[in-house]
XYZ file of N, CA, C and O in Angstrom:
856
model
N 49.756 11.772 4.470
C 50.048 12.054 5.852
C 49.836 10.826 6.713
O 49.340 9.795 6.277
N 50.259 10.933 7.982
C 50.089 9.837 8.915
C 49.454 10.351 10.198
O 49.454 11.550 10.479
N 48.891 9.427 11.001
C 48.303 9.797 12.271
C 49.406 10.050 13.282
O 50.590 9.815 13.019
N 49.048 10.527 14.483
C 50.027 10.860 15.513
C 50.890 9.673 15.900
O 52.060 9.823 16.259
N 50.340 8.448 15.809
C 51.125 7.275 16.177
C 51.800 6.615 14.979
O 52.254 5.470 15.034
N 51.846 7.318 13.829
C 52.596 6.831 12.685
C 51.827 5.963 11.717
O 52.376 5.517 10.716
N 50.535 5.686 11.972
C 49.752 4.849 11.054
C 49.181 5.690 9.921
O 48.881 6.869 10.104
N 49.028 5.089 8.731
C 48.380 5.840 7.645
C 46.914 6.100 7.999
O 46.282 5.282 8.675
N 46.375 7.238 7.607
C 44.970 7.532 7.932
C 44.039 6.536 7.262
O 44.333 6.017 6.181
N 42.928 6.269 7.913
C 41.972 5.280 7.399
C 40.607 5.931 7.246
O 40.131 6.624 8.137
N 40.002 5.733 6.087
C 38.657 6.247 5.842
C 37.777 5.092 5.394
O 38.196 4.243 4.612
N 36.555 5.066 5.908
C 35.607 4.042 5.500
C 34.446 4.712 4.778
O 33.809 5.610 5.319
N 34.193 4.272 3.572
C 33.105 4.821 2.785
C 32.148 3.703 2.417
O 32.563 2.625 2.003
N 30.852 3.962 2.589
C 29.849 2.999 2.145
C 29.234 3.552 0.875
O 28.584 4.595 0.886
N 29.491 2.891 -0.236
C 29.095 3.418 -1.537
C 27.857 2.686 -2.046
O 27.672 1.491 -1.822
N 27.023 3.421 -2.749
C 25.882 2.841 -3.438
C 26.114 3.030 -4.926
O 26.232 4.152 -5.410
N 26.254 1.922 -5.680
C 26.570 1.980 -7.090
C 25.292 2.045 -7.929
O 24.213 1.691 -7.467
N 25.442 2.497 -9.182
C 24.297 2.581 -10.070
C 23.648 1.219 -10.251
O 22.430 1.100 -10.343
N 24.480 0.170 -10.290
C 23.920 -1.172 -10.413
C 23.054 -1.533 -9.221
O 22.034 -2.203 -9.350
N 23.462 -1.069 -8.027
C 22.659 -1.319 -6.838
C 21.323 -0.594 -6.936
O 20.283 -1.112 -6.527
N 21.375 0.620 -7.464
C 20.147 1.399 -7.556
C 19.120 0.710 -8.451
O 17.921 0.838 -8.245
N 19.608 -0.025 -9.447
C 18.691 -0.756 -10.316
C 17.882 -1.778 -9.527
O 16.768 -2.120 -9.878
N 18.487 -2.263 -8.431
C 17.779 -3.243 -7.600
C 16.532 -2.644 -6.984
O 15.562 -3.348 -6.694
N 16.553 -1.332 -6.764
C 15.373 -0.682 -6.198
C 14.210 -0.700 -7.181
O 13.056 -0.686 -6.791
N 14.535 -0.708 -8.469
C 13.482 -0.704 -9.473
C 12.856 -2.084 -9.639
O 11.704 -2.208 -10.014
N 13.613 -3.137 -9.343
C 13.087 -4.482 -9.469
C 13.111 -4.965 -10.903
O 13.271 -4.194 -11.847
N 12.965 -6.279 -11.069
C 13.048 -6.874 -12.401
C 11.683 -7.238 -12.963
O 11.556 -7.464 -14.158
N 10.682 -7.325 -12.119
C 9.389 -7.815 -12.578
C 8.396 -6.719 -12.909
O 8.741 -5.555 -13.081
N 7.129 -7.137 -12.994
C 6.044 -6.207 -13.293
C 5.736 -5.353 -12.067
O 5.975 -5.759 -10.932
N 5.143 -4.205 -12.329
C 4.640 -3.347 -11.258
C 3.160 -3.133 -11.501
O 2.765 -2.557 -12.519
N 2.360 -3.610 -10.573
C 0.906 -3.527 -10.721
C 0.325 -2.609 -9.650
O 0.656 -2.746 -8.466
N -0.533 -1.691 -10.058
C -1.164 -0.763 -9.119
C -2.652 -1.057 -9.025
O -3.371 -1.004 -10.029
N -3.103 -1.395 -7.819
C -4.529 -1.575 -7.534
C -5.007 -0.276 -6.899
O -4.563 0.097 -5.814
N -5.892 0.433 -7.573
C -6.345 1.747 -7.135
C -7.825 1.650 -6.761
O -8.665 1.320 -7.602
N -8.142 1.930 -5.494
C -9.521 1.836 -5.005
C -9.929 3.204 -4.469
O -9.308 3.731 -3.536
N -10.956 3.802 -5.060
C -11.422 5.127 -4.647
C -12.918 5.067 -4.370
O -13.721 4.874 -5.297
N -13.291 5.219 -3.120
C -14.695 5.204 -2.729
C -15.126 6.603 -2.308
O -14.591 7.166 -1.366
N -16.097 7.133 -3.018
C -16.494 8.523 -2.822
C -17.993 8.692 -2.616
O -18.427 9.476 -1.766
N -18.810 7.960 -3.365
C -20.252 8.199 -3.384
C -20.969 7.275 -2.398
O -21.526 6.237 -2.779
N -20.919 7.625 -1.114
C -21.582 6.837 -0.083
C -23.038 7.291 0.084
O -23.339 8.484 0.004
N -23.907 6.333 0.325
C -25.308 6.614 0.654
C -25.398 6.707 2.175
O -25.354 5.689 2.862
N -25.529 7.912 2.701
C -25.476 8.087 4.147
C -26.594 7.347 4.864
O -26.402 6.806 5.960
N -27.778 7.289 4.257
C -28.895 6.599 4.897
C -28.598 5.112 5.072
O -28.995 4.499 6.067
N -27.878 4.539 4.134
C -27.559 3.107 4.195
C -26.286 2.833 4.993
O -26.258 1.959 5.861
N -25.246 3.609 4.695
C -23.935 3.298 5.264
C -23.630 4.049 6.558
O -22.765 3.626 7.335
N -24.308 5.175 6.762
C -23.981 6.025 7.902
C -22.820 6.963 7.631
O -22.420 7.729 8.505
N -22.283 6.941 6.403
C -21.144 7.775 6.039
C -21.544 8.757 4.948
O -22.238 8.404 3.995
N -21.083 9.997 5.093
C -21.381 11.029 4.102
C -20.504 10.853 2.865
O -19.450 10.206 2.909
N -20.956 11.435 1.759
C -20.139 11.424 0.549
C -18.831 12.166 0.795
O -18.767 13.102 1.579
N -17.789 11.723 0.085
C -16.494 12.397 0.127
C -16.310 13.203 -1.158
O -16.991 12.961 -2.159
N -15.364 14.134 -1.131
C -15.178 15.001 -2.290
C -13.964 14.658 -3.139
O -13.954 14.918 -4.340
N -12.928 14.089 -2.523
C -11.638 14.023 -3.224
C -11.142 12.660 -3.703
O -10.188 12.621 -4.485
N -11.689 11.514 -3.253
C -11.065 10.235 -3.638
C -10.891 10.007 -5.132
O -9.832 9.512 -5.563
N -11.892 10.344 -5.965
C -11.743 10.107 -7.400
C -10.575 10.914 -7.971
O -9.746 10.387 -8.726
N -10.523 12.186 -7.628
C -9.451 13.048 -8.149
C -8.093 12.585 -7.628
O -7.102 12.573 -8.375
N -8.044 12.201 -6.344
C -6.782 11.715 -5.781
C -6.337 10.436 -6.483
O -5.150 10.268 -6.802
N -7.275 9.534 -6.720
C -6.944 8.270 -7.386
C -6.454 8.512 -8.807
O -5.501 7.869 -9.266
N -7.093 9.448 -9.518
C -6.651 9.760 -10.877
C -5.226 10.318 -10.869
O -4.405 9.972 -11.728
N -4.939 11.182 -9.887
C -3.596 11.773 -9.807
C -2.546 10.714 -9.475
O -1.467 10.680 -10.074
N -2.863 9.827 -8.525
C -1.942 8.760 -8.149
C -1.706 7.823 -9.330
O -0.573 7.423 -9.617
N -2.779 7.482 -10.043
C -2.661 6.592 -11.201
C -1.760 7.205 -12.269
O -0.901 6.524 -12.853
N -1.947 8.499 -12.527
C -1.145 9.170 -13.546
C 0.334 9.158 -13.180
O 1.198 8.920 -14.031
N 0.649 9.385 -11.917
C 2.049 9.394 -11.476
C 2.653 7.992 -11.557
O 3.754 7.792 -12.072
N 1.918 6.994 -11.055
C 2.443 5.628 -11.023
C 2.666 5.073 -12.427
O 3.669 4.399 -12.692
N 1.727 5.336 -13.333
C 1.856 4.791 -14.689
C 2.813 5.626 -15.535
O 3.588 5.084 -16.328
N 2.775 6.942 -15.360
C 3.577 7.813 -16.201
C 5.032 7.907 -15.792
O 5.924 8.018 -16.638
N 5.294 7.835 -14.493
C 6.655 8.057 -14.003
C 7.334 6.788 -13.515
O 8.561 6.670 -13.580
N 6.556 5.831 -13.004
C 7.178 4.673 -12.357
C 6.876 3.328 -13.027
O 7.245 2.286 -12.502
N 6.208 3.337 -14.148
C 6.051 2.121 -14.930
C 5.043 1.114 -14.400
O 5.119 -0.076 -14.735
N 4.099 1.550 -13.596
C 3.061 0.646 -13.109
C 1.984 0.445 -14.168
O 1.737 1.317 -15.003
N 1.346 -0.721 -14.109
C 0.203 -1.000 -14.973
C -1.042 -1.107 -14.106
O -0.969 -1.455 -12.927
N -2.194 -0.799 -14.684
C -3.455 -0.843 -13.940
C -4.429 -1.830 -14.560
O -5.643 -1.654 -14.523
N -3.851 -2.877 -15.143
C -4.644 -3.960 -15.717
C -3.847 -5.247 -15.552
O -2.647 -5.270 -15.792
N -4.516 -6.292 -15.102
C -3.846 -7.585 -14.923
C -4.346 -8.560 -15.979
O -5.537 -8.582 -16.292
N -3.428 -9.352 -16.509
C -3.800 -10.389 -17.475
C -3.789 -11.725 -16.753
O -2.752 -12.169 -16.250
N -4.942 -12.356 -16.690
C -5.094 -13.593 -15.954
C -4.516 -14.770 -16.729
O -4.240 -14.663 -17.939
N -4.322 -15.912 -16.051
C -3.714 -17.079 -16.727
C -4.430 -17.494 -18.011
O -3.793 -17.978 -18.957
N -5.753 -17.312 -18.099
C -6.498 -17.702 -19.307
C -6.557 -16.576 -20.332
O -7.209 -16.702 -21.363
N -5.901 -15.448 -20.040
C -5.833 -14.374 -21.016
C -6.819 -13.241 -20.823
O -6.705 -12.207 -21.490
N -7.789 -13.418 -19.937
C -8.748 -12.338 -19.726
C -8.117 -11.213 -18.920
O -7.258 -11.438 -18.072
N -8.546 -9.988 -19.201
C -7.965 -8.800 -18.581
C -8.850 -8.317 -17.431
O -10.071 -8.259 -17.561
N -8.196 -7.973 -16.337
C -8.912 -7.498 -15.149
C -8.467 -6.071 -14.857
O -7.282 -5.826 -14.602
N -9.399 -5.088 -14.884
C -9.029 -3.716 -14.535
C -8.720 -3.619 -13.042
O -9.424 -4.210 -12.211
N -7.672 -2.878 -12.701
C -7.238 -2.766 -11.319
C -7.625 -1.428 -10.694
O -7.289 -1.169 -9.541
N -8.315 -0.574 -11.435
C -8.797 0.702 -10.906
C -10.283 0.566 -10.609
O -11.090 0.306 -11.511
N -10.647 0.715 -9.340
C -12.034 0.585 -8.907
C -12.510 1.899 -8.308
O -11.835 2.471 -7.453
N -13.664 2.346 -8.738
C -14.277 3.539 -8.150
C -15.651 3.165 -7.610
O -16.427 2.491 -8.286
N -15.928 3.615 -6.373
C -17.157 3.245 -5.656
C -17.290 1.718 -5.614
O -18.269 1.134 -6.096
N -16.292 1.098 -5.024
C -16.194 -0.361 -4.995
C -16.957 -0.955 -3.813
O -16.932 -0.417 -2.703
N -17.612 -2.079 -4.065
C -18.257 -2.840 -3.005
C -17.219 -3.714 -2.313
O -16.082 -3.863 -2.790
N -17.631 -4.323 -1.213
C -16.715 -5.243 -0.537
C -16.319 -6.380 -1.468
O -15.149 -6.769 -1.531
N -17.288 -6.910 -2.205
C -16.997 -8.004 -3.135
C -16.019 -7.561 -4.211
O -15.096 -8.312 -4.587
N -16.190 -6.345 -4.725
C -15.283 -5.816 -5.746
C -13.842 -5.797 -5.226
O -12.911 -6.214 -5.925
N -13.670 -5.286 -4.005
C -12.323 -5.128 -3.449
C -11.690 -6.486 -3.187
O -10.532 -6.732 -3.575
N -12.442 -7.377 -2.542
C -11.873 -8.696 -2.242
C -11.536 -9.452 -3.520
O -10.522 -10.169 -3.578
N -12.364 -9.293 -4.554
C -12.135 -9.998 -5.814
C -10.869 -9.508 -6.495
O -10.032 -10.310 -6.950
N -10.672 -8.179 -6.558
C -9.482 -7.674 -7.251
C -8.209 -8.020 -6.478
O -7.178 -8.339 -7.082
N -8.277 -8.018 -5.141
C -7.096 -8.402 -4.358
C -6.774 -9.883 -4.559
O -5.603 -10.272 -4.611
N -7.809 -10.706 -4.671
C -7.599 -12.140 -4.915
C -6.984 -12.369 -6.299
O -6.014 -13.125 -6.452
N -7.516 -11.672 -7.303
C -7.059 -11.907 -8.669
C -5.636 -11.410 -8.895
O -4.850 -12.059 -9.600
N -5.282 -10.282 -8.304
C -3.909 -9.815 -8.475
C -2.946 -10.777 -7.781
O -1.814 -10.975 -8.214
N -3.426 -11.438 -6.726
C -2.612 -12.442 -6.050
C -2.331 -13.661 -6.908
O -1.328 -14.355 -6.704
N -3.181 -13.928 -7.880
C -3.002 -15.082 -8.759
C -1.917 -14.855 -9.806
O -1.329 -15.813 -10.308
N -1.662 -13.594 -10.153
C -0.757 -13.327 -11.280
C 0.548 -12.640 -10.880
O 1.489 -12.616 -11.671
N 0.617 -12.076 -9.691
C 1.842 -11.380 -9.279
C 2.852 -12.390 -8.746
O 2.562 -13.137 -7.812
N 4.045 -12.417 -9.346
C 5.076 -13.375 -8.961
C 6.095 -12.780 -8.014
O 6.014 -11.614 -7.618
N 7.108 -13.593 -7.669
C 8.073 -13.201 -6.641
C 8.941 -12.015 -7.040
O 9.509 -11.338 -6.185
N 9.057 -11.735 -8.329
C 9.845 -10.580 -8.765
C 8.985 -9.336 -8.978
O 9.505 -8.270 -9.325
N 7.689 -9.479 -8.774
C 6.765 -8.390 -9.061
C 6.493 -7.525 -7.831
O 6.686 -7.952 -6.691
N 6.026 -6.312 -8.099
C 5.623 -5.376 -7.057
C 4.142 -5.077 -7.217
O 3.674 -4.801 -8.331
N 3.402 -5.124 -6.114
C 1.989 -4.750 -6.117
C 1.812 -3.571 -5.181
O 2.186 -3.631 -4.006
N 1.277 -2.487 -5.702
C 0.944 -1.320 -4.882
C -0.574 -1.211 -4.799
O -1.258 -1.231 -5.828
N -1.094 -1.139 -3.583
C -2.531 -1.039 -3.359
C -2.821 0.328 -2.741
O -2.323 0.647 -1.660
N -3.602 1.146 -3.449
C -3.953 2.479 -2.956
C -5.442 2.502 -2.641
O -6.270 2.123 -3.475
N -5.775 2.928 -1.417
C -7.187 3.051 -1.031
C -7.473 4.466 -0.557
O -6.765 4.998 0.307
N -8.496 5.082 -1.137
C -8.995 6.371 -0.666
C -10.492 6.217 -0.410
O -11.239 5.813 -1.311
N -10.912 6.519 0.792
C -12.318 6.372 1.151
C -12.470 6.446 2.661
O -11.524 6.784 3.375
N -13.645 6.105 3.128
C -13.886 6.131 4.568
C -13.187 4.956 5.250
O -13.037 3.863 4.687
N -12.745 5.195 6.472
C -12.210 4.150 7.332
C -12.853 4.285 8.704
O -13.327 5.355 9.082
N -12.880 3.185 9.428
C -13.505 3.191 10.753
C -12.690 2.307 11.690
O -12.002 1.375 11.247
N -12.780 2.614 12.964
C -12.057 1.849 13.989
C -13.046 1.423 15.059
O -13.808 2.238 15.577
N -13.067 0.135 15.349
C -13.975 -0.405 16.359
C -13.204 -0.606 17.663
O -12.329 -1.467 17.752
N -13.509 0.210 18.650
C -12.757 0.163 19.908
C -12.938 -1.170 20.633
O -12.019 -1.650 21.283
N -14.114 -1.758 20.525
C -14.379 -3.016 21.237
C -13.418 -4.120 20.821
O -12.934 -4.894 21.642
N -13.109 -4.177 19.528
C -12.222 -5.234 19.014
C -10.849 -4.704 18.619
O -9.980 -5.499 18.259
N -10.668 -3.381 18.652
C -9.437 -2.703 18.208
C -9.096 -3.064 16.764
O -7.924 -3.232 16.420
N -10.111 -3.190 15.933
C -9.919 -3.527 14.525
C -10.236 -2.304 13.672
O -11.225 -1.611 13.896
N -9.385 -2.029 12.683
C -9.622 -0.974 11.709
C -10.235 -1.580 10.449
O -9.982 -2.739 10.116
N -11.045 -0.793 9.757
C -11.755 -1.266 8.568
C -11.678 -0.226 7.452
O -11.645 0.981 7.708
N -11.667 -0.711 6.212
C -12.035 0.120 5.072
C -13.541 -0.007 4.913
O -14.123 -1.069 5.204
N -14.184 1.063 4.430
C -15.641 1.054 4.297
C -16.025 1.006 2.816
O -15.873 1.996 2.092
N -16.521 -0.134 2.335
C -16.997 -0.221 0.949
C -18.253 0.629 0.768
O -18.905 1.012 1.742
N -18.625 0.903 -0.478
C -19.803 1.741 -0.697
C -21.105 1.005 -0.408
O -22.148 1.633 -0.254
N -21.059 -0.326 -0.316
C -22.278 -1.073 0.000
C -22.362 -1.430 1.486
O -23.171 -2.277 1.879
N -21.561 -0.773 2.323
C -21.571 -1.058 3.759
C -22.911 -0.671 4.376
O -23.600 0.240 3.902
N -23.248 -1.381 5.438
C -24.465 -1.082 6.197
C -24.078 -0.481 7.531
O -23.201 -0.996 8.229
N -24.732 0.608 7.880
C -24.412 1.321 9.112
C -24.511 0.394 10.326
O -25.505 -0.310 10.495
N -23.458 0.373 11.135
C -23.452 -0.404 12.367
C -23.303 -1.896 12.179
O -23.483 -2.663 13.128
N -22.946 -2.345 10.963
C -22.787 -3.779 10.696
C -21.339 -4.036 10.283
O -21.001 -3.976 9.088
N -20.462 -4.324 11.243
C -19.032 -4.468 10.936
C -18.719 -5.525 9.884
O -17.726 -5.391 9.162
N -19.535 -6.571 9.781
C -19.229 -7.610 8.800
C -19.411 -7.117 7.367
O -18.990 -7.791 6.416
N -20.034 -5.944 7.190
C -20.169 -5.392 5.844
C -18.988 -4.495 5.488
O -18.908 -3.990 4.371
N -18.077 -4.285 6.444
C -16.857 -3.518 6.187
C -15.744 -4.483 5.767
O -15.907 -5.702 5.799
N -14.597 -3.934 5.422
C -13.436 -4.762 5.055
C -12.395 -4.592 6.151
O -11.786 -3.526 6.281
N -12.192 -5.629 6.940
C -11.341 -5.517 8.121
C -9.864 -5.597 7.781
O -9.467 -6.100 6.726
N -9.049 -5.101 8.723
C -7.595 -5.172 8.563
C -7.137 -6.618 8.395
O -6.226 -6.903 7.614
N -7.778 -7.537 9.111
C -7.371 -8.937 9.012
C -7.683 -9.516 7.630
O -6.916 -10.303 7.085
N -8.808 -9.099 7.041
C -9.152 -9.561 5.693
C -8.162 -9.021 4.670
O -7.735 -9.738 3.757
N -7.792 -7.756 4.826
C -6.796 -7.159 3.938
C -5.468 -7.894 4.088
O -4.799 -8.233 3.104
N -5.080 -8.160 5.338
C -3.816 -8.862 5.599
C -3.829 -10.263 4.997
O -2.822 -10.718 4.443
N -4.958 -10.960 5.090
C -5.058 -12.303 4.513
C -4.886 -12.244 2.992
O -4.232 -13.112 2.392
N -5.470 -11.227 2.369
C -5.325 -11.075 0.917
C -3.867 -10.855 0.543
O -3.369 -11.425 -0.433
N -3.170 -10.041 1.321
C -1.754 -9.767 1.050
C -0.915 -11.021 1.285
O 0.021 -11.300 0.538
N -1.269 -11.800 2.317
C -0.532 -13.038 2.607
C -0.596 -14.012 1.445
O 0.360 -14.749 1.187
N -1.706 -14.033 0.731
C -1.867 -14.957 -0.390
C -1.014 -14.546 -1.589
O -0.770 -15.354 -2.488
N -0.617 -13.298 -1.624
C 0.136 -12.810 -2.778
C 1.567 -13.322 -2.742
O 2.235 -13.253 -1.722
N 2.044 -13.794 -3.881
C 3.419 -14.254 -3.999
C 4.348 -13.136 -4.450
O 5.548 -13.360 -4.634
N 3.801 -11.935 -4.644
C 4.615 -10.798 -5.088
C 5.756 -10.552 -4.112
O 5.576 -10.644 -2.893
N 6.924 -10.227 -4.661
C 8.076 -9.971 -3.803
C 7.864 -8.766 -2.910
O 8.330 -8.744 -1.774
N 7.153 -7.763 -3.423
C 6.931 -6.548 -2.655
C 5.477 -6.119 -2.779
O 4.928 -6.074 -3.879
N 4.880 -5.799 -1.641
C 3.512 -5.273 -1.610
C 3.529 -3.998 -0.779
O 3.985 -4.001 0.364
N 3.045 -2.919 -1.365
C 2.949 -1.641 -0.669
C 1.483 -1.249 -0.599
O 0.787 -1.235 -1.619
N 0.990 -0.955 0.603
C -0.379 -0.489 0.784
C -0.325 0.978 1.180
O 0.322 1.342 2.167
N -1.005 1.820 0.409
C -1.145 3.233 0.755
C -2.615 3.449 1.109
O -3.486 3.332 0.250
N -2.877 3.743 2.371
C -4.248 3.870 2.845
C -4.539 5.314 3.226
O -4.018 5.822 4.210
N -5.364 5.960 2.424
C -5.733 7.357 2.669
C -7.144 7.380 3.251
O -8.122 7.627 2.555
N -7.216 7.076 4.548
C -8.515 7.013 5.215
C -8.339 7.258 6.703
O -7.223 7.183 7.227
N -9.443 7.539 7.375
C -9.399 7.672 8.826
C -8.938 6.354 9.448
O -9.280 5.273 8.949
N -8.158 6.446 10.506
C -7.714 5.293 11.299
C -6.860 4.309 10.505
O -6.701 3.158 10.897
N -6.287 4.762 9.373
C -5.536 3.824 8.539
C -4.256 3.340 9.200
O -3.764 2.264 8.881
N -3.709 4.125 10.134
C -2.522 3.660 10.845
C -2.801 2.436 11.685
O -1.898 1.643 11.972
N -4.073 2.248 12.083
C -4.445 1.104 12.917
C -4.538 -0.182 12.106
O -4.730 -1.257 12.676
N -4.425 -0.091 10.768
C -4.400 -1.318 9.966
C -3.204 -2.176 10.321
O -3.223 -3.394 10.176
N -2.128 -1.523 10.769
C -0.926 -2.230 11.201
C -0.879 -2.180 12.712
O -0.659 -1.139 13.305
N -1.131 -3.304 13.358
C -1.169 -3.319 14.823
C 0.169 -2.880 15.394
O 1.216 -3.323 14.969
N 0.106 -1.993 16.375
C 1.325 -1.507 16.996
C 2.033 -0.461 16.175
O 3.110 -0.014 16.521
N 1.410 -0.049 15.050
C 2.068 0.914 14.190
C 2.039 2.306 14.775
O 1.095 2.708 15.415
N 3.077 3.047 14.550
C 3.142 4.437 14.962
C 3.909 5.215 13.926
O 4.092 4.763 12.806
N 4.350 6.391 14.275
C 5.109 7.187 13.334
C 6.546 6.691 13.283
O 7.189 6.484 14.300
N 7.061 6.501 12.073
C 8.425 6.011 11.910
C 9.453 7.103 12.170
O 9.152 8.294 12.140
N 10.680 6.672 12.439
C 11.758 7.628 12.646
C 12.154 8.264 11.319
O 12.107 7.641 10.271
N 12.543 9.536 11.386
C 13.024 10.214 10.196
C 14.493 9.867 9.988
O 15.280 9.873 10.923
N 14.856 9.549 8.734
C 16.245 9.209 8.440
C 16.731 10.067 7.285
O 15.935 10.587 6.494
N 18.052 10.201 7.168
C 18.589 11.021 6.081
C 18.565 10.243 4.769
O 18.290 9.038 4.731
N 18.867 10.943 3.674
C 18.733 10.355 2.341
C 19.633 9.144 2.150
O 19.226 8.135 1.558
N 20.874 9.213 2.651
C 21.815 8.103 2.464
C 21.343 6.864 3.211
O 21.364 5.751 2.672
N 20.892 7.035 4.467
C 20.398 5.901 5.241
C 19.128 5.331 4.618
O 18.911 4.117 4.617
N 18.309 6.217 4.083
C 17.073 5.769 3.443
C 17.387 4.879 2.246
O 16.779 3.830 2.055
N 18.352 5.286 1.423
C 18.697 4.506 0.234
C 19.269 3.143 0.613
O 18.960 2.128 0.004
N 20.111 3.121 1.645
C 20.673 1.842 2.090
C 19.577 0.929 2.622
O 19.589 -0.277 2.375
N 18.618 1.520 3.360
C 17.510 0.724 3.892
C 16.668 0.157 2.756
O 16.263 -1.011 2.784
N 16.420 0.960 1.716
C 15.637 0.486 0.584
C 16.360 -0.623 -0.170
O 15.733 -1.578 -0.641
N 17.672 -0.508 -0.282
C 18.440 -1.568 -0.941
C 18.339 -2.879 -0.181
O 18.230 -3.947 -0.773
N 18.379 -2.799 1.161
C 18.237 -4.030 1.960
C 16.846 -4.634 1.752
O 16.696 -5.852 1.618
N 15.824 -3.760 1.720
C 14.462 -4.257 1.514
C 14.307 -4.882 0.133
O 13.539 -5.830 -0.040
N 15.034 -4.342 -0.856
C 14.922 -4.852 -2.219
C 15.401 -6.284 -2.340
O 15.073 -6.988 -3.295
N 16.180 -6.745 -1.390
C 16.745 -8.089 -1.448
C 15.830 -9.144 -0.843
O 16.119 -10.332 -0.916
N 14.727 -8.737 -0.232
C 13.875 -9.743 0.402
C 12.401 -9.404 0.225
O 12.040 -8.327 -0.211
N 11.575 -10.370 0.573
C 10.129 -10.196 0.476
C 9.712 -9.083 1.436
O 10.061 -9.091 2.604
N 8.955 -8.120 0.925
C 8.680 -6.920 1.701
C 7.198 -6.572 1.664
O 6.552 -6.674 0.621
N 6.672 -6.153 2.817
C 5.308 -5.638 2.915
C 5.364 -4.316 3.673
O 5.875 -4.252 4.788
N 4.827 -3.255 3.080
C 4.917 -1.922 3.658
C 3.536 -1.279 3.685
O 2.785 -1.365 2.713
N 3.201 -0.639 4.802
C 1.975 0.145 4.904
C 2.342 1.616 5.041
O 3.137 1.986 5.900
N 1.744 2.456 4.189
C 1.875 3.906 4.294
C 0.473 4.441 4.562
O -0.449 4.202 3.776
N 0.302 5.159 5.660
C -1.028 5.624 6.030
C -1.075 7.141 6.113
O -0.063 7.796 6.380
N -2.268 7.703 5.888
C -2.434 9.152 5.921
C -2.484 9.681 7.346
O -2.421 10.883 7.569
N -2.621 8.813 8.316
C -2.627 9.208 9.715
C -2.425 7.971 10.562
O -2.395 6.847 10.056
N -2.275 8.166 11.856
C -2.147 7.016 12.752
C -3.555 6.515 13.089
O -4.409 6.461 12.210
N -3.848 6.200 14.302
C -5.176 5.736 14.697
C -6.044 6.956 15.029
O -6.328 7.238 16.191
N -6.462 7.681 13.962
C -7.137 8.966 14.168
C -7.920 9.335 12.921
O -7.653 8.842 11.822
N -8.895 10.239 13.063
C -9.577 10.765 11.871
C -8.616 11.633 11.061
O -7.696 12.239 11.619
N -8.828 11.702 9.743
C -8.022 12.566 8.891
C -8.955 13.364 7.976
O -10.111 13.009 7.770
N -8.423 14.440 7.417
C -9.207 15.309 6.540
C -9.542 14.598 5.248
O -8.790 13.760 4.755
N -10.694 14.986 4.644
C -11.061 14.511 3.313
C -10.072 15.112 2.325
O -9.947 16.315 2.245
């Protein structure tokens, strides 16, 4: 058929091919850093014990390794193996594992960092923190600040870094962050394909700048 003015009808289709979808999977390694802090000493840290981080971390680890091909162990340049699953981690433990994964993750690799534990927000400085199990109550330098986490991610040469933060005030880890717009499946896939072509850093948080349930 033809249009009213005699022109052939025109349709524009934006197609996503199977080969394109492979780009979403990436060509390199997928490393999962899993941090679950549950057993806090309230007298020392000012934070009560949590009930779910260990179980949540185990469930996330099972899904990432079983369904998406992630590994939870890094092999360092000299051959020594570094476990990437930490439970009841100190500040030193967390900073060390983030540093070491930065040494081995290359530009084609993906690093996913999952944190479950207490989080805190300091209104005076507008800084959000993860709370290690060795934190001292009222001593911000014993926490792990958003800027320290960001510096660790900056050092990583991995093509893609995803941080999943399941803690209070985790949305404040990304300054100016709020709730993202909802998009349909087709737009989402196209957006992911564009991200797959460049260096990407993504934060997924359990809430915005607010307390969240255990």
